[in-house]
Amino acid sequence: YSLNLSNHRARIVVLGAPRVGKTSILRRYLWDGFVEEYQPTSEDFLRKMFHIRGETYQIDVLDASGERSFPAKRRLSILTGDIFLLVFTLDDRSSFEEVCALRTEILAAKTKLLKPTRPGQSARVPTVVCANKVDLSPAERVLSRAEVLRSLGEDCAYFETSAKDRTNLEEVFEALAKRGGLPTETSPSQHRKVSIRDLNTTNSLPNVQKLCNCGSQSNVKYIFLK
């Protein structure tokens, strides 16, 4: 499946249970920062603009944590999303069960709208599943890789990560780009090789947090690749 980017635009929707590290992963994606303290997230929206080989790409990232109790709002985010990042944590089985339910909901909603690449095939929704906190000790984990893959299927883009020490995060971001048909230059490892300019349209944004609420002024990162 190759994303049909209208005017090179794509929306990444991030979903998962509370306290699984969604916002920490996004901080790594955007600013390469990590904060130990947990801060509950309602709904955050961020836009990144890339200028790659003369073409402009707009990537919107929606952290839809606040929609957990609002099924209708979550469904709207799913319907308007192009690429999905689902996050759970290896020390919380219920967070994995929630990801499985979200994945089923996304597939049911999106496959009706997407066209398959070949006749007779089902449309594939660009989705990456991330098991966070791989830095935990074996005694703290309640899920094994084999158990997860039995539920998700071997063809699922699945990564065990740590937002704290960056384990496998680059692979997650690259998979999001590839599955969504985006240029590989949109992955963070490429950001460090180019000049970056930030345009913050809010004055209260700290260095690594806070993303702005959807519908309000936005934090826009412009990245120019030569």
PDB file of C-alpha atoms in Angstrom:
ATOM      1  CA  TYR A   1       0.000   0.000   0.000  1.00  0.00           C
ATOM      2  CA  SER A   2       1.335   3.398  -0.990  1.00  0.00           C
ATOM      3  CA  LEU A   3      -0.147   6.492   0.563  1.00  0.00           C
ATOM      4  CA  ASN A   4      -1.757   8.891  -1.865  1.00  0.00           C
ATOM      5  CA  LEU A   5      -0.376  12.114  -0.467  1.00  0.00           C
ATOM      6  CA  SER A   6      -2.529  15.019  -1.523  1.00  0.00           C
ATOM      7  CA  ASN A   7      -0.108  17.902  -2.007  1.00  0.00           C
ATOM      8  CA  HIS A   8       2.476  15.886  -0.009  1.00  0.00           C
ATOM      9  CA  ARG A   9       0.404  15.951   3.175  1.00  0.00           C
ATOM     10  CA  ALA A  10       0.034  13.128   5.695  1.00  0.00           C
ATOM     11  CA  ARG A  11      -1.418  12.789   9.183  1.00  0.00           C
ATOM     12  CA  ILE A  12       0.081  10.433  11.759  1.00  0.00           C
ATOM     13  CA  VAL A  13      -2.322   9.461  14.556  1.00  0.00           C
ATOM     14  CA  VAL A  14      -0.795   8.140  17.791  1.00  0.00           C
ATOM     15  CA  LEU A  15      -3.032   5.989  19.996  1.00  0.00           C
ATOM     16  CA  GLY A  16      -2.666   3.883  23.127  1.00  0.00           C
ATOM     17  CA  ALA A  17      -3.463   3.646  26.819  1.00  0.00           C
ATOM     18  CA  PRO A  18      -2.296   6.322  29.293  1.00  0.00           C
ATOM     19  CA  ARG A  19       1.224   6.118  30.718  1.00  0.00           C
ATOM     20  CA  VAL A  20       2.700   3.987  27.942  1.00  0.00           C
ATOM     21  CA  GLY A  21       5.124   6.649  26.683  1.00  0.00           C
ATOM     22  CA  LYS A  22       3.377   8.080  23.621  1.00  0.00           C
ATOM     23  CA  THR A  23       4.346  11.662  24.374  1.00  0.00           C
ATOM     24  CA  SER A  24       7.921  10.656  25.258  1.00  0.00           C
ATOM     25  CA  ILE A  25       8.266   8.914  21.899  1.00  0.00           C
ATOM     26  CA  LEU A  26       6.975  12.010  20.139  1.00  0.00           C
ATOM     27  CA  ARG A  27       9.478  14.162  22.028  1.00  0.00           C
ATOM     28  CA  ARG A  28      12.224  11.947  20.654  1.00  0.00           C
ATOM     29  CA  TYR A  29      10.773  12.288  17.165  1.00  0.00           C
ATOM     30  CA  LEU A  30      10.560  16.054  17.379  1.00  0.00           C
ATOM     31  CA  TRP A  31      13.213  17.329  19.752  1.00  0.00           C
ATOM     32  CA  ASP A  32      15.279  14.332  20.900  1.00  0.00           C
ATOM     33  CA  GLY A  33      14.243  15.000  24.500  1.00  0.00           C
ATOM     34  CA  PHE A  34      13.004  12.806  27.350  1.00  0.00           C
ATOM     35  CA  VAL A  35      11.335  13.789  30.620  1.00  0.00           C
ATOM     36  CA  GLU A  36      11.089  11.305  33.508  1.00  0.00           C
ATOM     37  CA  GLU A  37       7.981  12.798  35.130  1.00  0.00           C
ATOM     38  CA  TYR A  38       4.609  11.672  33.788  1.00  0.00           C
ATOM     39  CA  GLN A  39       2.295  14.426  32.603  1.00  0.00           C
ATOM     40  CA  PRO A  40      -1.173  13.350  31.404  1.00  0.00           C
ATOM     41  CA  THR A  41      -1.867  14.383  27.821  1.00  0.00           C
ATOM     42  CA  SER A  42      -5.273  15.468  26.563  1.00  0.00           C
ATOM     43  CA  GLU A  43      -4.955  15.927  22.831  1.00  0.00           C
ATOM     44  CA  ASP A  44      -1.901  17.413  21.162  1.00  0.00           C
ATOM     45  CA  PHE A  45      -1.355  18.391  17.577  1.00  0.00           C
ATOM     46  CA  LEU A  46       1.922  19.143  15.908  1.00  0.00           C
ATOM     47  CA  ARG A  47       2.860  19.990  12.341  1.00  0.00           C
ATOM     48  CA  LYS A  48       6.246  19.453  10.705  1.00  0.00           C
ATOM     49  CA  MET A  49       7.148  20.953   7.353  1.00  0.00           C
ATOM     50  CA  PHE A  50       9.928  19.418   5.253  1.00  0.00           C
ATOM     51  CA  HIS A  51      11.486  20.927   2.137  1.00  0.00           C
ATOM     52  CA  ILE A  52      13.057  17.967   0.328  1.00  0.00           C
ATOM     53  CA  ARG A  53      14.657  18.294  -3.092  1.00  0.00           C
ATOM     54  CA  GLY A  54      12.445  21.189  -4.045  1.00  0.00           C
ATOM     55  CA  GLU A  55       9.231  19.589  -2.759  1.00  0.00           C
ATOM     56  CA  THR A  56       7.373  20.593   0.409  1.00  0.00           C
ATOM     57  CA  TYR A  57       5.961  17.896   2.695  1.00  0.00           C
ATOM     58  CA  GLN A  58       3.557  18.547   5.552  1.00  0.00           C
ATOM     59  CA  ILE A  59       3.282  15.955   8.316  1.00  0.00           C
ATOM     60  CA  ASP A  60       0.648  16.439  11.004  1.00  0.00           C
ATOM     61  CA  VAL A  61       1.044  14.402  14.191  1.00  0.00           C
ATOM     62  CA  LEU A  62      -1.990  13.922  16.445  1.00  0.00           C
ATOM     63  CA  ASP A  63      -1.477  12.494  19.932  1.00  0.00           C
ATOM     64  CA  ALA A  64      -5.068  11.375  20.495  1.00  0.00           C
ATOM     65  CA  SER A  65      -4.705  10.322  24.133  1.00  0.00           C
ATOM     66  CA  GLY A  66      -7.632  12.433  25.251  1.00  0.00           C
ATOM     67  CA  GLU A  67     -10.035  10.637  22.926  1.00  0.00           C
ATOM     68  CA  ARG A  68      -9.958   7.396  24.902  1.00  0.00           C
ATOM     69  CA  SER A  69     -13.294   8.212  26.559  1.00  0.00           C
ATOM     70  CA  PHE A  70     -14.851   9.710  23.439  1.00  0.00           C
ATOM     71  CA  PRO A  71     -15.392   6.967  20.825  1.00  0.00           C
ATOM     72  CA  ALA A  72     -17.002   9.285  18.272  1.00  0.00           C
ATOM     73  CA  LYS A  73     -14.074  11.702  18.423  1.00  0.00           C
ATOM     74  CA  ARG A  74     -11.565   8.853  18.223  1.00  0.00           C
ATOM     75  CA  ARG A  75     -13.351   7.446  15.186  1.00  0.00           C
ATOM     76  CA  LEU A  76     -13.103  10.840  13.471  1.00  0.00           C
ATOM     77  CA  SER A  77      -9.355  10.925  14.144  1.00  0.00           C
ATOM     78  CA  ILE A  78      -9.055   7.433  12.682  1.00  0.00           C
ATOM     79  CA  LEU A  79     -11.042   8.336   9.584  1.00  0.00           C
ATOM     80  CA  THR A  80      -8.922  11.442   8.959  1.00  0.00           C
ATOM     81  CA  GLY A  81      -5.604   9.727   9.763  1.00  0.00           C
ATOM     82  CA  ASP A  82      -3.241   8.362   7.122  1.00  0.00           C
ATOM     83  CA  ILE A  83      -0.612   6.557   9.222  1.00  0.00           C
ATOM     84  CA  PHE A  84      -1.074   5.055  12.691  1.00  0.00           C
ATOM     85  CA  LEU A  85       1.351   4.511  15.569  1.00  0.00           C
ATOM     86  CA  LEU A  86      -0.069   2.276  18.320  1.00  0.00           C
ATOM     87  CA  VAL A  87       1.819   2.188  21.620  1.00  0.00           C
ATOM     88  CA  PHE A  88       1.629  -0.143  24.613  1.00  0.00           C
ATOM     89  CA  THR A  89       4.062  -1.035  27.370  1.00  0.00           C
ATOM     90  CA  LEU A  90       5.650  -4.381  28.141  1.00  0.00           C
ATOM     91  CA  ASP A  91       4.727  -4.231  31.841  1.00  0.00           C
ATOM     92  CA  ASP A  92       0.983  -3.700  31.293  1.00  0.00           C
ATOM     93  CA  ARG A  93      -1.035  -6.428  29.593  1.00  0.00           C
ATOM     94  CA  SER A  94      -4.188  -4.307  29.483  1.00  0.00           C
ATOM     95  CA  SER A  95      -2.365  -1.679  27.405  1.00  0.00           C
ATOM     96  CA  PHE A  96      -1.574  -4.371  24.817  1.00  0.00           C
ATOM     97  CA  GLU A  97      -5.190  -5.519  24.777  1.00  0.00           C
ATOM     98  CA  GLU A  98      -6.192  -1.913  24.124  1.00  0.00           C
ATOM     99  CA  VAL A  99      -3.778  -1.702  21.177  1.00  0.00           C
ATOM    100  CA  CYS A 100      -5.268  -4.886  19.705  1.00  0.00           C
ATOM    101  CA  ALA A 101      -8.758  -3.393  19.991  1.00  0.00           C
ATOM    102  CA  LEU A 102      -7.588  -0.113  18.437  1.00  0.00           C
ATOM    103  CA  ARG A 103      -5.922  -1.950  15.564  1.00  0.00           C
ATOM    104  CA  THR A 104      -9.146  -3.837  14.839  1.00  0.00           C
ATOM    105  CA  GLU A 105     -11.116  -0.585  14.950  1.00  0.00           C
ATOM    106  CA  ILE A 106      -8.680   1.150  12.588  1.00  0.00           C
ATOM    107  CA  LEU A 107      -8.708  -1.703  10.086  1.00  0.00           C
ATOM    108  CA  ALA A 108     -12.511  -1.879  10.115  1.00  0.00           C
ATOM    109  CA  ALA A 109     -12.869   1.867   9.569  1.00  0.00           C
ATOM    110  CA  LYS A 110     -10.110   2.423   7.017  1.00  0.00           C
ATOM    111  CA  THR A 111     -10.321  -0.639   4.777  1.00  0.00           C
ATOM    112  CA  LYS A 112     -13.738   0.528   3.624  1.00  0.00           C
ATOM    113  CA  LEU A 113     -12.200   3.782   2.397  1.00  0.00           C
ATOM    114  CA  LEU A 114      -8.917   2.583   0.902  1.00  0.00           C
ATOM    115  CA  LYS A 115      -8.443   0.931  -2.451  1.00  0.00           C
ATOM    116  CA  PRO A 116      -6.333  -2.246  -2.629  1.00  0.00           C
ATOM    117  CA  THR A 117      -3.180  -2.091  -4.733  1.00  0.00           C
ATOM    118  CA  ARG A 118      -4.196  -5.282  -6.563  1.00  0.00           C
ATOM    119  CA  PRO A 119      -7.582  -6.849  -7.364  1.00  0.00           C
ATOM    120  CA  GLY A 120      -8.607  -9.424  -4.790  1.00  0.00           C
ATOM    121  CA  GLN A 121      -6.322  -8.018  -2.105  1.00  0.00           C
ATOM    122  CA  SER A 122      -7.460  -6.173   0.987  1.00  0.00           C
ATOM    123  CA  ALA A 123      -6.253  -2.605   1.377  1.00  0.00           C
ATOM    124  CA  ARG A 124      -3.381  -2.295   3.873  1.00  0.00           C
ATOM    125  CA  VAL A 125      -3.539   0.481   6.432  1.00  0.00           C
ATOM    126  CA  PRO A 126      -0.085   1.951   7.257  1.00  0.00           C
ATOM    127  CA  THR A 127       0.263   0.954  10.921  1.00  0.00           C
ATOM    128  CA  VAL A 128       3.225   0.502  13.256  1.00  0.00           C
ATOM    129  CA  VAL A 129       2.909  -1.093  16.708  1.00  0.00           C
ATOM    130  CA  CYS A 130       5.386  -0.067  19.381  1.00  0.00           C
ATOM    131  CA  ALA A 131       6.013  -1.912  22.669  1.00  0.00           C
ATOM    132  CA  ASN A 132       7.644   0.685  24.878  1.00  0.00           C
ATOM    133  CA  LYS A 133       9.853   0.265  27.978  1.00  0.00           C
ATOM    134  CA  VAL A 134      12.052  -2.501  26.608  1.00  0.00           C
ATOM    135  CA  ASP A 135      14.650  -1.189  29.090  1.00  0.00           C
ATOM    136  CA  LEU A 136      12.681  -2.812  31.948  1.00  0.00           C
ATOM    137  CA  SER A 137      14.162  -5.854  33.658  1.00  0.00           C
ATOM    138  CA  PRO A 138      12.828  -9.277  32.572  1.00  0.00           C
ATOM    139  CA  ALA A 139      11.083  -9.612  35.943  1.00  0.00           C
ATOM    140  CA  GLU A 140       9.060  -6.463  35.263  1.00  0.00           C
ATOM    141  CA  ARG A 141       7.775  -7.571  31.860  1.00  0.00           C
ATOM    142  CA  VAL A 142       4.475  -9.382  31.507  1.00  0.00           C
ATOM    143  CA  LEU A 143       4.539  -9.857  27.720  1.00  0.00           C
ATOM    144  CA  SER A 144       6.960 -11.701  25.469  1.00  0.00           C
ATOM    145  CA  ARG A 145       7.716 -10.894  21.843  1.00  0.00           C
ATOM    146  CA  ALA A 146       6.399 -14.287  20.743  1.00  0.00           C
ATOM    147  CA  GLU A 147       3.095 -13.725  22.527  1.00  0.00           C
ATOM    148  CA  VAL A 148       2.661 -10.294  20.962  1.00  0.00           C
ATOM    149  CA  LEU A 149       3.398 -11.531  17.448  1.00  0.00           C
ATOM    150  CA  ARG A 150       0.957 -14.413  17.850  1.00  0.00           C
ATOM    151  CA  SER A 151      -1.770 -11.822  18.383  1.00  0.00           C
ATOM    152  CA  LEU A 152      -0.632  -9.238  15.837  1.00  0.00           C
ATOM    153  CA  GLY A 153       0.625 -11.560  13.099  1.00  0.00           C
ATOM    154  CA  GLU A 154       4.123 -11.889  11.678  1.00  0.00           C
ATOM    155  CA  ASP A 155       3.452  -9.309   8.960  1.00  0.00           C
ATOM    156  CA  CYS A 156       2.805  -6.556  11.504  1.00  0.00           C
ATOM    157  CA  ALA A 157       5.389  -3.765  11.764  1.00  0.00           C
ATOM    158  CA  TYR A 158       6.270  -4.339  15.425  1.00  0.00           C
ATOM    159  CA  PHE A 159       9.119  -2.839  17.448  1.00  0.00           C
ATOM    160  CA  GLU A 160      10.184  -3.067  21.086  1.00  0.00           C
ATOM    161  CA  THR A 161      11.447   0.347  22.098  1.00  0.00           C
ATOM    162  CA  SER A 162      12.633   2.584  24.886  1.00  0.00           C
ATOM    163  CA  ALA A 163      11.850   6.278  24.733  1.00  0.00           C
ATOM    164  CA  LYS A 164      14.309   6.676  27.595  1.00  0.00           C
ATOM    165  CA  ASP A 165      17.423   5.394  25.805  1.00  0.00           C
ATOM    166  CA  ARG A 166      16.164   5.575  22.186  1.00  0.00           C
ATOM    167  CA  THR A 167      16.261   1.797  21.605  1.00  0.00           C
ATOM    168  CA  ASN A 168      14.732   1.018  18.184  1.00  0.00           C
ATOM    169  CA  LEU A 169      13.035   4.417  17.913  1.00  0.00           C
ATOM    170  CA  GLU A 170      14.811   5.234  14.666  1.00  0.00           C
ATOM    171  CA  GLU A 171      13.501   1.968  13.227  1.00  0.00           C
ATOM    172  CA  VAL A 172       9.968   2.945  14.279  1.00  0.00           C
ATOM    173  CA  PHE A 173      10.222   6.325  12.566  1.00  0.00           C
ATOM    174  CA  GLU A 174      11.674   4.785   9.419  1.00  0.00           C
ATOM    175  CA  ALA A 175       8.853   2.226   9.335  1.00  0.00           C
ATOM    176  CA  LEU A 176       6.270   4.996   9.674  1.00  0.00           C
ATOM    177  CA  ALA A 177       7.828   6.788   6.700  1.00  0.00           C
ATOM    178  CA  LYS A 178       8.107   3.671   4.535  1.00  0.00           C
ATOM    179  CA  ARG A 179       4.643   2.342   5.314  1.00  0.00           C
ATOM    180  CA  GLY A 180       3.168   5.763   4.679  1.00  0.00           C
ATOM    181  CA  GLY A 181       5.004   6.353   1.419  1.00  0.00           C
ATOM    182  CA  LEU A 182       6.967   9.289   2.848  1.00  0.00           C
ATOM    183  CA  PRO A 183      10.565  10.198   1.930  1.00  0.00           C
ATOM    184  CA  THR A 184      13.130   8.572   4.204  1.00  0.00           C
ATOM    185  CA  GLU A 185      14.481  12.060   4.923  1.00  0.00           C
ATOM    186  CA  THR A 186      11.504  12.597   7.231  1.00  0.00           C
ATOM    187  CA  SER A 187      12.993  10.209   9.808  1.00  0.00           C
ATOM    188  CA  PRO A 188      14.863  11.882  12.713  1.00  0.00           C
ATOM    189  CA  SER A 189      18.309  10.520  11.833  1.00  0.00           C
ATOM    190  CA  GLN A 190      18.177  12.667   8.712  1.00  0.00           C
ATOM    191  CA  HIS A 191      17.114  15.753  10.664  1.00  0.00           C
ATOM    192  CA  ARG A 192      20.526  16.017  12.291  1.00  0.00           C
ATOM    193  CA  LYS A 193      22.224  16.264   8.933  1.00  0.00           C
ATOM    194  CA  VAL A 194      20.398  19.372   7.805  1.00  0.00           C
ATOM    195  CA  SER A 195      19.687  22.868   9.021  1.00  0.00           C
ATOM    196  CA  ILE A 196      16.560  23.112  11.161  1.00  0.00           C
ATOM    197  CA  ARG A 197      14.476  26.180  11.887  1.00  0.00           C
ATOM    198  CA  ASP A 198      11.632  26.188  14.419  1.00  0.00           C
ATOM    199  CA  LEU A 199       8.711  28.556  14.095  1.00  0.00           C
ATOM    200  CA  ASN A 200       6.780  28.550  17.379  1.00  0.00           C
ATOM    201  CA  THR A 201       3.500  30.374  17.020  1.00  0.00           C
ATOM    202  CA  THR A 202       2.883  30.087  20.751  1.00  0.00           C
ATOM    203  CA  ASN A 203       5.103  31.896  23.223  1.00  0.00           C
ATOM    204  CA  SER A 204       4.709  29.451  26.123  1.00  0.00           C
ATOM    205  CA  LEU A 205       6.295  26.361  24.570  1.00  0.00           C
ATOM    206  CA  PRO A 206       9.195  24.917  26.610  1.00  0.00           C
ATOM    207  CA  ASN A 207      12.053  23.205  24.840  1.00  0.00           C
ATOM    208  CA  VAL A 208      10.546  19.708  24.814  1.00  0.00           C
ATOM    209  CA  GLN A 209       6.934  20.181  25.825  1.00  0.00           C
ATOM    210  CA  LYS A 210       4.200  21.234  25.362  1.00  0.00           C
ATOM    211  CA  LEU A 211       2.584  20.421  22.072  1.00  0.00           C
ATOM    212  CA  CYS A 212      -0.395  22.636  21.371  1.00  0.00           C
ATOM    213  CA  ASN A 213      -4.021  21.584  21.518  1.00  0.00           C
ATOM    214  CA  CYS A 214      -5.612  20.668  18.211  1.00  0.00           C
ATOM    215  CA  GLY A 215      -7.465  23.597  16.769  1.00  0.00           C
ATOM    216  CA  SER A 216      -5.355  26.220  18.508  1.00  0.00           C
ATOM    217  CA  GLN A 217      -2.129  27.771  17.357  1.00  0.00           C
ATOM    218  CA  SER A 218       0.427  25.195  16.341  1.00  0.00           C
ATOM    219  CA  ASN A 219       4.103  24.466  16.755  1.00  0.00           C
ATOM    220  CA  VAL A 220       5.563  24.193  13.262  1.00  0.00           C
ATOM    221  CA  LYS A 221       9.016  22.784  12.605  1.00  0.00           C
ATOM    222  CA  TYR A 222      10.557  23.590   9.227  1.00  0.00           C
ATOM    223  CA  ILE A 223      13.327  21.302   8.017  1.00  0.00           C
ATOM    224  CA  PHE A 224      15.204  22.152   4.831  1.00  0.00           C
ATOM    225  CA  LEU A 225      17.076  19.408   3.022  1.00  0.00           C
ATOM    226  CA  LYS A 226      19.492  20.384   0.284  1.00  0.00           C
TER     227      LYS A 226
END
